mmCIF file of C-alpha atoms in Angstrom:
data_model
loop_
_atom_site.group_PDB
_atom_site.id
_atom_site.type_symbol
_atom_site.label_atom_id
_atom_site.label_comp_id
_atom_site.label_asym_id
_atom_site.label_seq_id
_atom_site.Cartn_x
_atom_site.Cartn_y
_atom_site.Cartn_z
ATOM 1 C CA UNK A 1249 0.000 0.000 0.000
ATOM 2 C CA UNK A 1250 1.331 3.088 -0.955
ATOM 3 C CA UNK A 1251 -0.529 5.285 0.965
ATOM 4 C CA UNK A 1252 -2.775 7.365 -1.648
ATOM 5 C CA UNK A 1253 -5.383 5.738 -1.287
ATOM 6 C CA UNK A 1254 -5.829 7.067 2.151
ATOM 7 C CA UNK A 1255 -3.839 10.543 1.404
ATOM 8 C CA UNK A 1256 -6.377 11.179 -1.124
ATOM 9 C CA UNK A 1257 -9.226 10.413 0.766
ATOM 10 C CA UNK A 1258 -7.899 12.968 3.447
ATOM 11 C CA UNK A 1259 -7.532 15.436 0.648
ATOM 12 C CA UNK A 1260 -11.335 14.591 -0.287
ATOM 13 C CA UNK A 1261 -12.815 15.284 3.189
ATOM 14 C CA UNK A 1262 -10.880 18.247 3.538
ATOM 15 C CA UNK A 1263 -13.129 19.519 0.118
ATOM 16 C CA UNK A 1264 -10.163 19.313 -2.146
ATOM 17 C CA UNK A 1265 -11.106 16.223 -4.451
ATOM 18 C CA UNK A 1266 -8.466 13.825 -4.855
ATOM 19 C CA UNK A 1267 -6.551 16.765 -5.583
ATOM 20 C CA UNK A 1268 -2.538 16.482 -7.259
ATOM 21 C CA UNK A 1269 -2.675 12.839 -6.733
ATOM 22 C CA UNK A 1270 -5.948 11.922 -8.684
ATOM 23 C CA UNK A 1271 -3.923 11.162 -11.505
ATOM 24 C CA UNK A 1272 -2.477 8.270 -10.359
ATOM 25 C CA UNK A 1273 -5.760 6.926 -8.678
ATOM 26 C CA UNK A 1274 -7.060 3.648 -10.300
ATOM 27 C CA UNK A 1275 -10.399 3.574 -11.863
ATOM 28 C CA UNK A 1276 -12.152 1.832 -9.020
ATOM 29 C CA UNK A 1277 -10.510 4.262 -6.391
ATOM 30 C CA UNK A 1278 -11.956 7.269 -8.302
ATOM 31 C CA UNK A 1279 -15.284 5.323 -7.938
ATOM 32 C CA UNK A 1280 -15.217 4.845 -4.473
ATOM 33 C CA UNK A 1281 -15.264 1.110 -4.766
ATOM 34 C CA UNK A 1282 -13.350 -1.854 -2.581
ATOM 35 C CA UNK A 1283 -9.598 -1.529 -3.689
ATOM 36 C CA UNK A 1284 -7.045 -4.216 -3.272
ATOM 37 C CA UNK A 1285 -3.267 -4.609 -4.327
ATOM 38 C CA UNK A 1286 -4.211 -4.198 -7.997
ATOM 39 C CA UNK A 1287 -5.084 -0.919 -7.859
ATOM 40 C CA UNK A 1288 -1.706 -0.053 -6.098
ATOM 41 C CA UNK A 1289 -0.419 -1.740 -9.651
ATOM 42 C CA UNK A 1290 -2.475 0.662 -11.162
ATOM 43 C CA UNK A 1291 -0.642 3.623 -9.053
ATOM 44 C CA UNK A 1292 2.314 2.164 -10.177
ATOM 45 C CA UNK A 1293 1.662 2.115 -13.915
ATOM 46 C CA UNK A 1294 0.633 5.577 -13.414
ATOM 47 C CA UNK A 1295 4.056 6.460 -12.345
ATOM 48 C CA UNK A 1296 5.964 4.649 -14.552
ATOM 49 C CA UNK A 1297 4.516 5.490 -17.840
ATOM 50 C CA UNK A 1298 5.060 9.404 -16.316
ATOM 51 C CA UNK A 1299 8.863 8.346 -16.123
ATOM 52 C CA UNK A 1300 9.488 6.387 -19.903
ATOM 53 C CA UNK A 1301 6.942 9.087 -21.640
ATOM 54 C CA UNK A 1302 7.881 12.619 -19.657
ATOM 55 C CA UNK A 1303 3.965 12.926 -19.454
ATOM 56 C CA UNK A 1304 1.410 11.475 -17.132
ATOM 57 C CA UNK A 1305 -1.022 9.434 -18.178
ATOM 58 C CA UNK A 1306 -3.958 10.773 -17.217
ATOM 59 C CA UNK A 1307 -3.746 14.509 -17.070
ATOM 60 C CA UNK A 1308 -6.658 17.539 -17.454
ATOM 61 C CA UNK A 1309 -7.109 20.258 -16.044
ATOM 62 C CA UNK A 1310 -10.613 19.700 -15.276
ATOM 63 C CA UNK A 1311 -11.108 16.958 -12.557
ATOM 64 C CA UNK A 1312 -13.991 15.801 -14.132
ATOM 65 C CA UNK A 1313 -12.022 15.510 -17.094
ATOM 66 C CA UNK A 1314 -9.445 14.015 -15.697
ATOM 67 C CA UNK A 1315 -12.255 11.368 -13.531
ATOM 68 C CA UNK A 1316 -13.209 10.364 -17.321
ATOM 69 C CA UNK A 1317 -9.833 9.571 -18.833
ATOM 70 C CA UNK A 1318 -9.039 7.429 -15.860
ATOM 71 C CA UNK A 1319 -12.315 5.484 -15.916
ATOM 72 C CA UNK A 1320 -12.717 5.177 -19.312
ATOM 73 C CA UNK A 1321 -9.688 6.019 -22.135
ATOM 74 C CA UNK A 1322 -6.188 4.633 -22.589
ATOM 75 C CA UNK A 1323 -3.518 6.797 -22.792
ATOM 76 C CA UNK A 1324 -1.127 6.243 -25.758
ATOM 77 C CA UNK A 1325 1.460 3.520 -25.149
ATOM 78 C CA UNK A 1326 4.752 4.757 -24.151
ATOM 79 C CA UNK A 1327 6.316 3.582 -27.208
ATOM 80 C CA UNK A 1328 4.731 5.911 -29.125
ATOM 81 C CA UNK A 1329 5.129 8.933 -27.069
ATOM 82 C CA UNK A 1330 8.712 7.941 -26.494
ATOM 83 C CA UNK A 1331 10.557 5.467 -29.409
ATOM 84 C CA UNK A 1332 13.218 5.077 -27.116
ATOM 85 C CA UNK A 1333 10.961 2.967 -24.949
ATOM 86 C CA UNK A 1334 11.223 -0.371 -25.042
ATOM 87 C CA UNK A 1335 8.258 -2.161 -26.401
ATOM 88 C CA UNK A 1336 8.338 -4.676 -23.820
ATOM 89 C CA UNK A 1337 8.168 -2.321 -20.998
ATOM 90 C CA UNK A 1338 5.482 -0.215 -22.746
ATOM 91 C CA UNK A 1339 3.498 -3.291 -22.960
ATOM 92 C CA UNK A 1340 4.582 -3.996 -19.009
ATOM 93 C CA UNK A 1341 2.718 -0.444 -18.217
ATOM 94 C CA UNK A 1342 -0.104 -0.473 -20.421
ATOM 95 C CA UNK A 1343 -1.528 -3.936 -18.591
ATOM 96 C CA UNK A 1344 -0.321 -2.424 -15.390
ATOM 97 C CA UNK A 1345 -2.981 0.513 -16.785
ATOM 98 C CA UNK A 1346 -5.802 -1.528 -17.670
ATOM 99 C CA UNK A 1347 -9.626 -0.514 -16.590
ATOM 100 C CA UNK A 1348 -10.409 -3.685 -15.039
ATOM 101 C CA UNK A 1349 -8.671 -5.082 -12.260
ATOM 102 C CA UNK A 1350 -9.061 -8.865 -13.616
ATOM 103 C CA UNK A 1351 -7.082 -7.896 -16.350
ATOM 104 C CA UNK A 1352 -3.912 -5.791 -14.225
ATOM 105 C CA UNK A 1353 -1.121 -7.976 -12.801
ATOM 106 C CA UNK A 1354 -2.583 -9.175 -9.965
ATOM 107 C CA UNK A 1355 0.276 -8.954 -7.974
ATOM 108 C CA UNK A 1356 2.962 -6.173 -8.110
ATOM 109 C CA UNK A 1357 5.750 -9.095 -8.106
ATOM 110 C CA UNK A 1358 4.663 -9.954 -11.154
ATOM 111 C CA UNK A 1359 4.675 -6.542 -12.867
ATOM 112 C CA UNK A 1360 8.424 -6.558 -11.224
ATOM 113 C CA UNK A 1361 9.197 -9.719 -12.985
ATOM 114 C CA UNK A 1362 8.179 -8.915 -16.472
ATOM 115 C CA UNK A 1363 10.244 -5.846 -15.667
ATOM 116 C CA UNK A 1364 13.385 -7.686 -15.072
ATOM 117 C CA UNK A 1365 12.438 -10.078 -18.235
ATOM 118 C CA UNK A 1366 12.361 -6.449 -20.426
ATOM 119 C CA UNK A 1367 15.751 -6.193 -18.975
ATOM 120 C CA UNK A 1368 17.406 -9.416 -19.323
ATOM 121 C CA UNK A 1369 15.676 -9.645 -23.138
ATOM 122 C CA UNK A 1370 17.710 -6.208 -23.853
ATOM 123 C CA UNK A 1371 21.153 -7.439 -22.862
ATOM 124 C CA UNK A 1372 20.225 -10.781 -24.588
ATOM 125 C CA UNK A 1373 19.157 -8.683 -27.509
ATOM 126 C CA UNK A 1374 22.678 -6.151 -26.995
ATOM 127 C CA UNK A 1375 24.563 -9.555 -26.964
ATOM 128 C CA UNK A 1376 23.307 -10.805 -30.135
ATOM 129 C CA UNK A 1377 23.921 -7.558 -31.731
ATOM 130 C CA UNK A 1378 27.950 -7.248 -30.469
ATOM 131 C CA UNK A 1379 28.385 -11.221 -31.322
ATOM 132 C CA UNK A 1380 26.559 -10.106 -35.038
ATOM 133 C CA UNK A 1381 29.332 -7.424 -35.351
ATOM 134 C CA UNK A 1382 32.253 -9.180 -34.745
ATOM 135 C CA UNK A 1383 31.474 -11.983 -36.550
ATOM 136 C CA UNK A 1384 30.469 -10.094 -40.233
ATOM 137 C CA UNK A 1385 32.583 -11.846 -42.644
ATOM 138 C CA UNK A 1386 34.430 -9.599 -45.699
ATOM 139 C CA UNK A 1387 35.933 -10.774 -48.417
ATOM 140 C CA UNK A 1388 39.184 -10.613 -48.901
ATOM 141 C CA UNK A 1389 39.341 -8.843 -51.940
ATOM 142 C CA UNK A 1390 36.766 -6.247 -50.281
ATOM 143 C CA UNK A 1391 38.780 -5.497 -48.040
ATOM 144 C CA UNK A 1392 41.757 -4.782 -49.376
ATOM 145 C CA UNK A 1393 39.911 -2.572 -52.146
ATOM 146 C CA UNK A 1394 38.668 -0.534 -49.255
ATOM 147 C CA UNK A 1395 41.931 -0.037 -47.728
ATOM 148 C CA UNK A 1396 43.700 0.332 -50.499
ATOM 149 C CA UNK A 1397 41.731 3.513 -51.310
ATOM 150 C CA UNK A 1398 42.337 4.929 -47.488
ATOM 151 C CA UNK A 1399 45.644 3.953 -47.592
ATOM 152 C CA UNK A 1400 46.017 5.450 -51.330
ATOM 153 C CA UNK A 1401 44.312 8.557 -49.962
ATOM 154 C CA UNK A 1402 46.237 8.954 -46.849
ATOM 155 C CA UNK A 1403 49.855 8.891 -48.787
ATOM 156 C CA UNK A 1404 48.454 11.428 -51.852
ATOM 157 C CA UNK A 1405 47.540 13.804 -49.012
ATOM 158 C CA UNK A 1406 50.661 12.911 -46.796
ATOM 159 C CA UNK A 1407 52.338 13.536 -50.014
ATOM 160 C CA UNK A 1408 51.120 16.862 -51.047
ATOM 161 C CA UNK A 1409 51.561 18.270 -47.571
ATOM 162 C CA UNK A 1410 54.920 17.493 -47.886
ATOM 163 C CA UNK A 1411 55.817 19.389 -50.613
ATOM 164 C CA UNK A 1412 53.648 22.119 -49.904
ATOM 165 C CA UNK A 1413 56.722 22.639 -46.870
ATOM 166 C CA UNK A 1414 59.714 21.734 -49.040
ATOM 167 C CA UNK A 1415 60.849 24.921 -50.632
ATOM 168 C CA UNK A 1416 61.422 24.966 -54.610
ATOM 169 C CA UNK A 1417 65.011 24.501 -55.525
ATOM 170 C CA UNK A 1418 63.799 26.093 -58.858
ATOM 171 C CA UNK A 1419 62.856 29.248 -57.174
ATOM 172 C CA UNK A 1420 66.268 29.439 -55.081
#
């Protein structure tokens, strides 16, 4: 428990809605309804999607606006706010996000551990990549080719520069 659930209420009695917390409220919450762990991984989606997309995910001005996106629309996945995101983890918060509670991890452990899968696929995925570059096979004749015309380049310029600085006997 994270402790907005009963911070908002506070807010609530005092007349101030659910005030700069409502955001993060789950959909049930917002209805007054019987909350359990699941809408803590709500909360928690909430916050993470604000980290990978720089935005939150429910946010208007008006609260009743804002009641309405949280009951009833998705935001956009993080992925496409943010292309740096990982799909994985975008995927990860949008189910953390989701309306109904039946359909939410229904434990926060297991939100954790498809977190740490999204990790572990990334270095499995940065592995494949460094094994794919160091293995790319050139031919031979390629290569030289290619060199040859850095090399060829290097000594034309090395050249020149040289007797750009060696004075003209001519002109002596």
């Amino acid at each position: 428990d994270y402790g907005i659930s009963n911070m908002s209420m506070i807010e609530a009695e005092l007349g101030n809605g659910l005030g700069r917390l409502m955001p993060y409220c789950s959909p049930e919450q917002i209805r007054g309804e019987a909350m359990d762990q699941r809408s803590n991984v709500f909360t928690v989606g909430a916050i993470l999607y604000e980290m990978v997309a720089s935005r939150k995910a429910f946010d208007a001005a008006d609260p009743v606006a804002l009641v309405g996106q949280i009951e009833n629309e998705m935001p956009a996945e993080p992925v496409r706010v943010n292309p740096k995101v990982n799909s994985a983890v975008s995927a990860v918060i949008m189910k953390a996000l989701a309306k109904d509670p039946a359909e939410r991890y229904q434990a926060a452990h297991e939100l954790v551990e498809d977190l740490e899968k999204c990790k572990e696929n990334k270095k499995e995925t940065a592995d494949v990549k460094k094994t794919a570059a160091t293995t790319v096979k050139v031919d031979a004749a390629a290569r030289q080719a290619a060199a040859s015309k850095f090399v060829s380049a290097a000594a034309t310029a090395s050249e020149s520069a040289v007797s750009s600085r060696t004075p003209n006997k001519s002109a002596v």
